[in-house]
Coordinates of C-alpha atoms and ligand atoms in Angstrom, one line a residue:
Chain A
X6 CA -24.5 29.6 -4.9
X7 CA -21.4 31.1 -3.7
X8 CA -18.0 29.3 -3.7
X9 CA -18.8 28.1 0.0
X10 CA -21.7 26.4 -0.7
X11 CA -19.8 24.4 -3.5
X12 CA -18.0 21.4 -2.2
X13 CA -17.0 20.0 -5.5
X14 CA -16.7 21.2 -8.9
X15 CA -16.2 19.4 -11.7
X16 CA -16.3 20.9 -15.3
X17 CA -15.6 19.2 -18.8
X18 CA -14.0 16.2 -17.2
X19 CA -12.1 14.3 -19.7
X20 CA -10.0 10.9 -18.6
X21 CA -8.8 8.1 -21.0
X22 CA -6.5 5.3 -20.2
X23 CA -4.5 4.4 -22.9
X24 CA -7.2 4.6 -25.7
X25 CA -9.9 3.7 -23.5
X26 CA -12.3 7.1 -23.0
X27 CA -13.5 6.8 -19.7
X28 CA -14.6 10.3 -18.9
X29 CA -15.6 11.7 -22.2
X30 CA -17.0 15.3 -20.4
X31 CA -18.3 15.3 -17.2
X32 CA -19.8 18.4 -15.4
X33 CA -21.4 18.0 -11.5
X34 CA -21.3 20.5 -8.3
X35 CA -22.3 19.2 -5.1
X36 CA -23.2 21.2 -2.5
X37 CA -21.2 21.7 0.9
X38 CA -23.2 19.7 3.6
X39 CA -25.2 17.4 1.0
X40 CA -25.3 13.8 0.5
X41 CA -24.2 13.9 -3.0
X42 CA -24.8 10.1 -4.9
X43 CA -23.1 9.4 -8.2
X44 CA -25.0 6.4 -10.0
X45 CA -23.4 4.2 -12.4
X46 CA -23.1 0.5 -13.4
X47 CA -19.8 -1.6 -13.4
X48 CA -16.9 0.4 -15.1
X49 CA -19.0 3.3 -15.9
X50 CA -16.0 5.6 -14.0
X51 CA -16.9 6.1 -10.5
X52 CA -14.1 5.2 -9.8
X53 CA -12.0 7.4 -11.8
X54 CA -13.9 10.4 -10.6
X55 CA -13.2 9.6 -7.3
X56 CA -9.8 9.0 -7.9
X57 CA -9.7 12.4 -10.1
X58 CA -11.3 14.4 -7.0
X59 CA -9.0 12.8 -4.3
X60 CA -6.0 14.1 -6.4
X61 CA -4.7 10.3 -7.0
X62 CA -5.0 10.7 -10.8
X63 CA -4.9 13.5 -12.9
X64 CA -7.4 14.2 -15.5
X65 CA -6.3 14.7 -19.4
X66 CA -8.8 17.9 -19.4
X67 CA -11.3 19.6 -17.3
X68 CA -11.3 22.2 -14.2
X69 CA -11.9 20.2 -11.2
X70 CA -12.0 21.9 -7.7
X71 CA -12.9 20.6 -4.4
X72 CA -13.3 22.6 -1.2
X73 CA -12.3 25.5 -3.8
X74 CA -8.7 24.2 -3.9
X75 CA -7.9 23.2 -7.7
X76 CA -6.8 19.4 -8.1
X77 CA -4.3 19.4 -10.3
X78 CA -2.6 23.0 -8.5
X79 CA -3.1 22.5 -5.1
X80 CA -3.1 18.9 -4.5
X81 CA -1.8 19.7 -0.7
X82 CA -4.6 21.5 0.1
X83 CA -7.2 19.1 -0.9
X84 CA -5.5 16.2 0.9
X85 CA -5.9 18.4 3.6
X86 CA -9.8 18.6 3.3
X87 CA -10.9 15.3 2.3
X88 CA -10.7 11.7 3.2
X89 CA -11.3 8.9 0.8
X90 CA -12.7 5.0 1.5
X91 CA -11.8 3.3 -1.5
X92 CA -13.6 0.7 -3.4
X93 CA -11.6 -1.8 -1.1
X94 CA -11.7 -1.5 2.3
X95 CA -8.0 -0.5 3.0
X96 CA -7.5 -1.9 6.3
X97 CA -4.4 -2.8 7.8
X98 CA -5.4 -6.9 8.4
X99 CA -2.1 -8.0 10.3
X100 CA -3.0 -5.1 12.9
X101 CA -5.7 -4.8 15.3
X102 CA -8.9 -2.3 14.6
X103 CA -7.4 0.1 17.3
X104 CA -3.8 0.0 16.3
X105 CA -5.2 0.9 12.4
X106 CA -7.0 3.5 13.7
X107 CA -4.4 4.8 15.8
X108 CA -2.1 5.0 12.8
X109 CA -3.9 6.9 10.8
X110 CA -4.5 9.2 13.7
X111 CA -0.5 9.7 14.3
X112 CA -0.3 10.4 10.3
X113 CA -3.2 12.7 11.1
X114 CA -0.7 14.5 13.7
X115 CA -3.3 14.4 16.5
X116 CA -2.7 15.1 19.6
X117 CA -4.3 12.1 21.7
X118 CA -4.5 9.1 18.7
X119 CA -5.4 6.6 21.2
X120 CA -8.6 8.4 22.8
X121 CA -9.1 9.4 18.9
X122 CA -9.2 5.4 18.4
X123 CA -11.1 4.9 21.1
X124 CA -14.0 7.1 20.4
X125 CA -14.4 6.0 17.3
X126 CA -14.2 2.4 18.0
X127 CA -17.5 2.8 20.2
X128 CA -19.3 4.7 17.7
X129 CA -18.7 1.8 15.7
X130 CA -20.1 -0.9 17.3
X131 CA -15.9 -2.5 17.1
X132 CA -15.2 -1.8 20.7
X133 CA -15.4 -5.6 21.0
X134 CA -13.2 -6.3 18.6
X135 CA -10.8 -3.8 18.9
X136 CA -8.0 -5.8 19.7
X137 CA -8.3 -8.3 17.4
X138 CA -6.6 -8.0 14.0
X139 CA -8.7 -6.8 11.2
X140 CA -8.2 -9.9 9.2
X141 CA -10.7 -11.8 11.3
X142 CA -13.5 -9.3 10.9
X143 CA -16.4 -10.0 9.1
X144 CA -17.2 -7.9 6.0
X145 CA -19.3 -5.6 7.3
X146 CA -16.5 -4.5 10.7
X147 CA -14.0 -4.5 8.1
X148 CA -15.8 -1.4 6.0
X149 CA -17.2 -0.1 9.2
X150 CA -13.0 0.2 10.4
X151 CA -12.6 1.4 6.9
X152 CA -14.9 4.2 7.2
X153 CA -14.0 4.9 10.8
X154 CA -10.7 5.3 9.6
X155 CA -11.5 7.6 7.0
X156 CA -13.3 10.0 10.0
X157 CA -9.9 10.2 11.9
X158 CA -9.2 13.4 10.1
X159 CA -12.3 15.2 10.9
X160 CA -12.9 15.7 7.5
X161 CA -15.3 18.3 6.0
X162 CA -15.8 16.4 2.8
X163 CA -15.3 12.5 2.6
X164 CA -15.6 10.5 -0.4
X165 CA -17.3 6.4 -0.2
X166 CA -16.7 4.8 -2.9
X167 CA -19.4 1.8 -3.2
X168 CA -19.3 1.5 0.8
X169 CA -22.0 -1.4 0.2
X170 CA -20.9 -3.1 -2.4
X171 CA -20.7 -6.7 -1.1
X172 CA -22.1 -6.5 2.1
X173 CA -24.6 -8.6 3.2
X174 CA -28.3 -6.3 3.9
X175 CA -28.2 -5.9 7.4
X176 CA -24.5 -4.8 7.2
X177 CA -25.3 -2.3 4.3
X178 CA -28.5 -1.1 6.5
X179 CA -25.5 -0.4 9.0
X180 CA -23.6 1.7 6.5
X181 CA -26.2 3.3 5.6
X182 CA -26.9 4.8 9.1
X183 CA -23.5 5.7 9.7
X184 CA -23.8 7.9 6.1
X185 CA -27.1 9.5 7.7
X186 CA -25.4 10.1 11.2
X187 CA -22.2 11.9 8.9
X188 CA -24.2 14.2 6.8
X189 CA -26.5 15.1 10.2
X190 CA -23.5 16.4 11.5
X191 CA -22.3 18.7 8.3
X192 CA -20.0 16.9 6.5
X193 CA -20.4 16.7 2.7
X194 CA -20.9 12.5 1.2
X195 CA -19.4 12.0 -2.1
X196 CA -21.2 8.7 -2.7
X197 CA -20.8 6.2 -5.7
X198 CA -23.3 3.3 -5.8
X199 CA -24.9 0.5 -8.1
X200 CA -28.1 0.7 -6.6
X201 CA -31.1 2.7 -7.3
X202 CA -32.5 1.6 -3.5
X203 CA -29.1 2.8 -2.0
X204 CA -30.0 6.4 -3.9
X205 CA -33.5 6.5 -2.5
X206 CA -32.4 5.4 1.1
X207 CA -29.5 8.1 1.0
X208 CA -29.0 11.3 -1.2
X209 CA -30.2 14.7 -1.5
X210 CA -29.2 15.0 -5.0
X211 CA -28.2 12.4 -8.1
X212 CA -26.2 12.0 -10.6
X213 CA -25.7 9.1 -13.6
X214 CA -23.0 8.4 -15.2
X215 CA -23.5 6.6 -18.3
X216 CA -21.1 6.3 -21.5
X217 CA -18.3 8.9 -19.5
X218 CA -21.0 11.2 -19.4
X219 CA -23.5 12.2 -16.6
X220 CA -26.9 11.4 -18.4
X221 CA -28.8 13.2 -16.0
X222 CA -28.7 15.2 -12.3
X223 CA -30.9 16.3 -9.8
X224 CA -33.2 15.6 -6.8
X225 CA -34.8 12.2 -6.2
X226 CA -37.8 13.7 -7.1
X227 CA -36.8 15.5 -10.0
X228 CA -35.2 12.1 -11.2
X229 CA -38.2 10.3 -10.7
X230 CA -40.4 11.7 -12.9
X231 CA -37.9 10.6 -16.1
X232 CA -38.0 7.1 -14.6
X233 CA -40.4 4.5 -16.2
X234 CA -43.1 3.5 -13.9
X235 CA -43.0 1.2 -11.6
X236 CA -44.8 -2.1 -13.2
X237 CA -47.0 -3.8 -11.0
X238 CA -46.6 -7.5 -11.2
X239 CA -47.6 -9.4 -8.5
X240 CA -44.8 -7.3 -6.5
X241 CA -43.9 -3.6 -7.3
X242 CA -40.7 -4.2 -9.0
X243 CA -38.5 -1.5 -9.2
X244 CA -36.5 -0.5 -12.2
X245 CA -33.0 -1.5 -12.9
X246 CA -30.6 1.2 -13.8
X247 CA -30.3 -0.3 -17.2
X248 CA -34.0 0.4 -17.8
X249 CA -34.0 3.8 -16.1
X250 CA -30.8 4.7 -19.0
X251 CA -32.8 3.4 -21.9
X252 CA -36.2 5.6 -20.6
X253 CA -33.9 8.3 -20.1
X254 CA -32.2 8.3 -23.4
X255 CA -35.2 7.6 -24.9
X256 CA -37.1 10.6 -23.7
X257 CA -34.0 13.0 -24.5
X258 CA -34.2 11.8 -28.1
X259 CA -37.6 12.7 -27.5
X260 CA -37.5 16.4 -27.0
Chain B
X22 CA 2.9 23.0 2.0
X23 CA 5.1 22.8 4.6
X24 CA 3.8 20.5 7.3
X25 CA 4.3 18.2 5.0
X26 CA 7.8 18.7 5.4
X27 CA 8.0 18.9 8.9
X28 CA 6.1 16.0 9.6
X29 CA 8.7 13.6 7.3
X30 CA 10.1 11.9 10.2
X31 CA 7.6 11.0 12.4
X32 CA 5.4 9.9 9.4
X33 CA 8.1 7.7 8.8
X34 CA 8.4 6.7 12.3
X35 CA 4.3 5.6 12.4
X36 CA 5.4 3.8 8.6
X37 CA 8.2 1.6 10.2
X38 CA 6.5 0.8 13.4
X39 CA 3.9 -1.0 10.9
X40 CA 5.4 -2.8 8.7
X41 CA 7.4 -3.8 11.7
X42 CA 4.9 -5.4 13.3
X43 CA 4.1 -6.8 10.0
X44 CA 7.7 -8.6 10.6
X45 CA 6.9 -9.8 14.3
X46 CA 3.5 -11.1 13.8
X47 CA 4.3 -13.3 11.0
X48 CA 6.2 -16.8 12.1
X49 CA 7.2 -17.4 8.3
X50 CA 9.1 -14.5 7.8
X51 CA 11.1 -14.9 11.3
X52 CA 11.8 -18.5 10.5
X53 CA 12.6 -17.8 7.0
X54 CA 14.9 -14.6 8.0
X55 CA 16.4 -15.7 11.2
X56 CA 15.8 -19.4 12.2
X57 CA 17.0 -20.7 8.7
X58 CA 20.4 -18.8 8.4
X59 CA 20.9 -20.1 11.7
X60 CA 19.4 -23.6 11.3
X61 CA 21.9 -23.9 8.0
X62 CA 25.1 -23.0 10.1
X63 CA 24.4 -25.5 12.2
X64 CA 23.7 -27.7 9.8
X65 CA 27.3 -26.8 7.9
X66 CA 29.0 -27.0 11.1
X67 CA 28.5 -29.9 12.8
X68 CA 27.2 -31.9 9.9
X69 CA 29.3 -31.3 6.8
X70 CA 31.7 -29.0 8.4
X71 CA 34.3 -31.9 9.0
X72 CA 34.2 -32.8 5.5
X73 CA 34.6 -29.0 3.9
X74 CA 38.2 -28.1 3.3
X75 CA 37.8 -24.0 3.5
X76 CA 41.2 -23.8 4.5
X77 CA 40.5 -22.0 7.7
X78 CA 40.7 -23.9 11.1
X79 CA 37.2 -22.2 12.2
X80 CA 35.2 -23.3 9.7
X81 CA 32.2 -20.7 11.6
X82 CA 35.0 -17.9 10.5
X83 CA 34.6 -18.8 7.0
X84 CA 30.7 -19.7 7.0
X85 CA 29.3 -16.8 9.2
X86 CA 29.6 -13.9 6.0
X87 CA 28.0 -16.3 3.8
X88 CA 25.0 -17.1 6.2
X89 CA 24.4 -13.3 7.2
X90 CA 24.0 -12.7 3.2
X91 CA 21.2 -15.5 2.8
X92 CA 19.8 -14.1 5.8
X93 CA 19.4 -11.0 3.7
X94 CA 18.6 -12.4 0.6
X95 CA 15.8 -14.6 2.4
X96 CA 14.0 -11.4 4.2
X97 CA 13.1 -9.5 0.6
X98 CA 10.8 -11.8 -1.1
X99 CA 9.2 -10.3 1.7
X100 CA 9.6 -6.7 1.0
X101 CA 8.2 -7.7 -2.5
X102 CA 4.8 -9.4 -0.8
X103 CA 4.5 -6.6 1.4
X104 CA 4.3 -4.0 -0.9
X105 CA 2.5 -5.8 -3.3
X106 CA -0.4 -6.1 -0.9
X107 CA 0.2 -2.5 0.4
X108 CA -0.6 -1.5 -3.5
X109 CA -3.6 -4.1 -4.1
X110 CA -5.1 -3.5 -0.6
X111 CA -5.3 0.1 -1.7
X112 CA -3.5 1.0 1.5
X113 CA -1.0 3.2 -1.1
X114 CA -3.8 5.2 -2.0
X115 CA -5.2 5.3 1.3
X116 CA -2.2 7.1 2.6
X117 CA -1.6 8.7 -0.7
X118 CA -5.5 10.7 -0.3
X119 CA -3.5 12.1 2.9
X120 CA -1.5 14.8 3.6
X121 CA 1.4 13.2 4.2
X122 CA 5.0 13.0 2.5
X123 CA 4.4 10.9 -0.8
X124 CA 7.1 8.9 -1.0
X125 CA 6.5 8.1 3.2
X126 CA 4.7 4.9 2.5
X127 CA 7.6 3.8 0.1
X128 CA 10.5 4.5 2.1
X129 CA 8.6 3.5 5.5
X130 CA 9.0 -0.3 3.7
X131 CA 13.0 0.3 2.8
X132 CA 13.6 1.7 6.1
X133 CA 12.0 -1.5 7.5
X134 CA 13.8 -4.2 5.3
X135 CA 17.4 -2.5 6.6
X136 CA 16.1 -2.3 10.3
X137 CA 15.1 -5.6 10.1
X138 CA 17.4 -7.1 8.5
X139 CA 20.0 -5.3 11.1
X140 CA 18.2 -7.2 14.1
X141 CA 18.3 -11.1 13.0
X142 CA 22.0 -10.4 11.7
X143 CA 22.9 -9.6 15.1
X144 CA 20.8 -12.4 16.1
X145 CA 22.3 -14.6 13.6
X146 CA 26.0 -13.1 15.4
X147 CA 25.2 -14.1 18.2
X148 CA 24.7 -17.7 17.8
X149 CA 27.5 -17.7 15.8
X150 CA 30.0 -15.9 19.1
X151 CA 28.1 -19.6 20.8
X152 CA 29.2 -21.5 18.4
X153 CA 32.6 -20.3 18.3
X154 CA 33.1 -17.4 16.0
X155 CA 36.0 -15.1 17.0
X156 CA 37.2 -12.4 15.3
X157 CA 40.4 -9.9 16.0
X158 CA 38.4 -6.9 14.1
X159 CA 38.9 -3.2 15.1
X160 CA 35.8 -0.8 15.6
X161 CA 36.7 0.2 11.8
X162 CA 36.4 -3.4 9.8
X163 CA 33.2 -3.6 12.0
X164 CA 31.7 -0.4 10.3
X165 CA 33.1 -1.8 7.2
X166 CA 31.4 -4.7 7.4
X167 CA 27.8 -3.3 8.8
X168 CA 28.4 -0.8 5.9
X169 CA 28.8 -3.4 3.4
X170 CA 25.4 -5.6 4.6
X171 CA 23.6 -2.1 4.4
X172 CA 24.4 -1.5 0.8
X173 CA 24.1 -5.1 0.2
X174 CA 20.4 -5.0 2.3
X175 CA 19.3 -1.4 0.0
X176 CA 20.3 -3.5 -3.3
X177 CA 18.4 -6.0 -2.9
X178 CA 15.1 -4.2 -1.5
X179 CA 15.4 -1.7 -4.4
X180 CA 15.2 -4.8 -6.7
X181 CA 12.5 -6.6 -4.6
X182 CA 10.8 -3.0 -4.5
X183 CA 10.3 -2.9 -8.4
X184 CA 9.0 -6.1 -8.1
X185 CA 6.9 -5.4 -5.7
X186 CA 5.3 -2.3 -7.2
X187 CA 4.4 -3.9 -10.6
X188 CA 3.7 -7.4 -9.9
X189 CA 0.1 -8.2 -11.2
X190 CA 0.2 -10.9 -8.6
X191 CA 1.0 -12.5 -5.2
X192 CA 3.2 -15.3 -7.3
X193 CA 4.9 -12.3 -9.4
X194 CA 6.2 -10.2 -6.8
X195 CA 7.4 -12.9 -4.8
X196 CA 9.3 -14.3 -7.6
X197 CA 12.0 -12.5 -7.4
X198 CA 13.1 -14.0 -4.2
X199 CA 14.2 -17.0 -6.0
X200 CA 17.4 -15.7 -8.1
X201 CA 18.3 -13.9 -5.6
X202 CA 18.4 -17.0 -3.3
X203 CA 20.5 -18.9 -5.7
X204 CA 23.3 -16.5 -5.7
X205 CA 24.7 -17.2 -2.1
X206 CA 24.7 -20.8 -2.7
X207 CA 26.8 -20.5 -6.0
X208 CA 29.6 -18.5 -4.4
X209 CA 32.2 -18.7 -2.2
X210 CA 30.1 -18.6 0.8
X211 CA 30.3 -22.1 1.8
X212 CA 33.1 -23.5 -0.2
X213 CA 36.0 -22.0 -1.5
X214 CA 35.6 -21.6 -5.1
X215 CA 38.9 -23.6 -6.3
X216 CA 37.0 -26.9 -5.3
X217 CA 34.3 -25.9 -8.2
X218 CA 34.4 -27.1 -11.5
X219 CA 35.8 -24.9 -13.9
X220 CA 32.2 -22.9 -15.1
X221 CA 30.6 -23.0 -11.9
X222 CA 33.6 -21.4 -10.9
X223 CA 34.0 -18.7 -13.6
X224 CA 30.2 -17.7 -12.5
X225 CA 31.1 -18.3 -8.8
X226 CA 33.8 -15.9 -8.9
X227 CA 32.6 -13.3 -10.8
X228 CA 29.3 -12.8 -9.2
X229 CA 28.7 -10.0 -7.3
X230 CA 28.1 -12.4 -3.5
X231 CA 31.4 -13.8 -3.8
X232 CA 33.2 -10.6 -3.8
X233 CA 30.9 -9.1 -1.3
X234 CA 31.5 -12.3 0.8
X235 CA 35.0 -12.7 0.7
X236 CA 35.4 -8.5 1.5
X237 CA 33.3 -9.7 5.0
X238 CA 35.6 -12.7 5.5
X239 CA 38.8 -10.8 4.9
X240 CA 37.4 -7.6 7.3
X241 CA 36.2 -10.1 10.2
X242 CA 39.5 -11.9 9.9
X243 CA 41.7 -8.6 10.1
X244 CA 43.1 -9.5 6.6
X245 CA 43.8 -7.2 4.2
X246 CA 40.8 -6.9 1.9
X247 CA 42.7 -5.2 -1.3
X248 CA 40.7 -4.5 -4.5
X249 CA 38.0 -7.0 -3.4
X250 CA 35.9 -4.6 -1.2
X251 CA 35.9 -2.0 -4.3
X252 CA 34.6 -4.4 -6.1
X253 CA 31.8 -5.2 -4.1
X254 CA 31.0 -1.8 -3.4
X255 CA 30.8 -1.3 -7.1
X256 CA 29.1 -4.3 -7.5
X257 CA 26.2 -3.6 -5.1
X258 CA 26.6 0.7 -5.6
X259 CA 25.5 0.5 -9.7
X260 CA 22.9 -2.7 -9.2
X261 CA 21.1 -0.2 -6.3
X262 CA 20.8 2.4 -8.5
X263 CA 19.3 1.0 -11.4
X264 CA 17.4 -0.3 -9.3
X265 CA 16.1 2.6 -7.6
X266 CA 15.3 4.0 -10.7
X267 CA 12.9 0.8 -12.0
X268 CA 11.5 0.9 -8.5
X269 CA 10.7 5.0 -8.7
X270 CA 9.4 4.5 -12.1
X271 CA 6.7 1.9 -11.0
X272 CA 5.8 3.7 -7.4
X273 CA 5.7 7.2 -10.1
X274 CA 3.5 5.0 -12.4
X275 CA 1.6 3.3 -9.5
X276 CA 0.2 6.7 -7.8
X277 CA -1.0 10.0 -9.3
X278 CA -0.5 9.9 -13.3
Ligands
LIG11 N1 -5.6 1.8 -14.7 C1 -6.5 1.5 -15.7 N2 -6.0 1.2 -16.9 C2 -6.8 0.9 -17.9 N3 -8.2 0.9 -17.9 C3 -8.7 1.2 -16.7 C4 -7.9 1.5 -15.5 N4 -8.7 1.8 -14.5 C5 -10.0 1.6 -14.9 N5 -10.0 1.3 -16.2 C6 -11.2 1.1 -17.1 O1 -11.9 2.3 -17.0 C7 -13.3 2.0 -17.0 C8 -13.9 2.7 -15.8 O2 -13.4 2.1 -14.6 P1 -13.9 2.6 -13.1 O3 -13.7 4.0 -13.0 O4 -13.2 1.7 -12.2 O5 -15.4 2.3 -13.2 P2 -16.5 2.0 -12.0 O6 -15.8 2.5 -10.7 O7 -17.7 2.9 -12.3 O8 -16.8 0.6 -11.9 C9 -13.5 0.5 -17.0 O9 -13.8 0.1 -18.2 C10 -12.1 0.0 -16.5 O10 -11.8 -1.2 -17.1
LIG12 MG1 -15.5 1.5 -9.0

């Protein structure tokens, strides 16, 4: 791979807080243009990854680069090249969908922010709503404002941090879409997510993060063949993350 | 990078014009801020006012300084909430992932507590020019005086700032608001201080409100304002920067560590 084709690199990762070890050594790249999913339970440390790669934290150790700019040296230049929607949907909920999006257009330095607003307000389904404050949306217009905001930039690279978390299915379904349209149309997805279905539904390539390490990485495909079957009950139930750690650890102690 | 730079001002122009309308579309902070003041020199005036020997034959001479610094104190309990939800929202980090002028987001919240704060004081004025205020001051006590309420404005929204930035909740960071109410009251502001018993009156006239107050009183009354107005500017100068310290230190600790 050259350096264009890498998005993100991330190499020896190490991040505590306090004396917690979050990150104990994390290494992932994820290709420019991919749908790149980083799987984890509850307080694994997506989120500190994310924060790591969006230069909002720093790490203790490790050489992380994204969009070839180096995190830590040229913080500038990767705010320049990503956008990040956090864990919460940061919406402005005393202003209206447009007038959020129209701000972060102006701190965008656009040239036309309310055309800006408006085009993305229809591609959102929130042309309705639009003048309404964003306290009074439901849960799934308030992350689709989130994410619209976080396309204002025209970012090649754009970081979702549990988009669906919390959403109700039809709303997630919605999410999911818009993640499909955004990687049809080049842009790298740096995606964290609880749910194996999400992965399936979604990414080219995986990773899990387990114990501040990434247990495994790959394609779907590739992943699927360390999973344990699927046991057939009186549905096919699928297996819970905490089952697909155990088969994986298992089999490495196996080798 | 530069742009950065460049773009200080007009990112800081897009920061104001929010939390501004934060300000307009909320009917407790306007009442609280504005209505209030005014509602409590009315109150003074016409109510108590014939009972309260301040020595002055305008008693809305002698109250107005007093009400514009409640008016003040009242508006940053707010500062406190609305940076405290800026920081939980994760609207910080938000605008902090951008490539915009990191300290933007914090000083787009100062900028609006002084702005503000500058509109229902002349609001609060004006009733009071109704009502019968008058005052002989030149262009320069004027100044003096809107230079005073400024300093006296930053002090207090550096303080309501740490709070604010390290609260762990809603409760916490409004909780500053409540000293900081109780210090108008407890000074000369409504009373004159010599009517107090003797240690409500040693705290009364040694807090920082009463000298700020009485500097006002003696500028809008073309008096001459002696070693009082150095006190207040010392008063308010060395609170604000302590302040503005604690306050850095938690925005420093609150973004990229
Ligand atoms: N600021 C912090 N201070 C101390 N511990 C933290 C802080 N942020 C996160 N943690 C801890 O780090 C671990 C990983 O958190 P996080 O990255 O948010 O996980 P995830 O996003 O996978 O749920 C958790 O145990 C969490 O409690
Ligand atoms: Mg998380």
């Amino acid at each position: 791979m050259t350096q264009n084709e890498i998005a993100i690199s991330v190499k020896g990762l190490k991040k505590s807080y306090k004396n917690v070890r979050v990150l104990t050594g994390v290494d992932f790249e994820v290709r420019t243009g991919s749908i790149f999913a980083l799987l984890g339970s509850n307080g694994a440390g997506k989120t500190t990854i994310v924060k790591v790669l969006a230069t909002l934290l720093k790490q203790d150790s490790g050489d992380v680069t994204v969009n070839g700019f180096d995190v830590l040296s040229k913080p500038e230049n990767v705010r320049q090249s990503i956008s990040l929607t956090g864990q919460s949907a940061a919406v402005d909920e005393v202003l209206t969908g447009r007038e959020n999006l129209i701000m972060i257009a102006r701190l965008w330095h656009l040239k036309h922010p309310p055309q800006v607003a408006d085009d993305l307000l229809k591609r959102f389904g929130l042309t309705d709503a639009a003048d309404r404050r964003a306290s009074t949306y439901s849960g799934g217009m308030r992350r689709r404002l989130d994410i619209a905001m976080s396309l204002v930039g025209r970012s090649p690279l754009i970081f979702l941090d549990e988009p669906t978390t919390g959403l109700d299915p039809e709303a997630r379904i919605e999410v999911w879409k818009i993640i499909k349209e955004l990687a049809g149309s080049g842009t790298t997805v740096f995606l964290t997510t609880q749910y194996l279905e999400e992965v399936e539904q979604l990414a080219d390539r995986i990773a899990i993060l387990h114990k501040g390490e990434i247990i495994v990485s790959g394609t779907l495909a590739e992943l699927k063949k360390l999973f344990p079957p699927a046991q057939v009950e009186y549905i096919e139930k699928q297996p819970t993350l905490e089952e697909i750690f155990l088969a994986i650890i298992g089999k490495k102690k196996e080798k | 990078m530069e742009t950065t730079k460049n773009y200080f001002f007009s990112d800081m122009a897009v920061m104001l014009g929010r939390s501004m309308r934060h300000i307009l579309r909320s009917m407790d902070t306007i009442i609280t801020v504005t209505i209030m003041p005014i509602a409590l020199m009315l109150l003074f005036v016409y109510v108590l006012g014939g009972a309260i020997q301040s020595g002055t034959d305008n008693y809305v001479n002698y109250l107005l300084p007093g009400i514009l610094l409640i008016a003040v104190a009242n508006s940053v309990g707010y500062v406190s909430f609305r940076l405290f939800s800026d920081v939980q929202r994760g609207i910080f980090e938000r605008f902090h992932s951008m490539p915009i002028a990191r300290s933007a987001a914090l000083w787009g919240h100062v900028l609006t507590s002084l702005l503000s704060n500058v509109i229902s004081i002349a609001v609060i004025i004006l009733v009071a020019l109704i009502m019968g205020f008058r005052s002989p001051a030149g262009v320069l006590s004027w100044l003096s005086v809107a230079g005073i309420l400024a300093l006296f404005t930053l002090t207090l929204t550096w303080i309501a700032a740490i709070a604010g930035l390290s609260a762990s909740s809603v409760d916490g960071a409004s909780a500053i608001a409540y000293p900081i109410h109780f210090l108008p009251l407890i000074s000369s502001a409504f009373v004159p201080t010599r009517s107090m018993p003797s240690g409500v009156r040693a705290f009364a006239e040694n807090q920082p409100v009463t000298s700020i107050v009485e500097t006002i009183r003696a500028l809008l009354a073309n008096q001459p304002v002696g070693s009082k107005i150095w006190v207040a500017i010392a008063w308010c100068a060395g609170i604000m920067l302590v302040a503005y310290f604690f306050a850095m230190r938690a925005y420093k600790k609150r973004e990229a560590r």
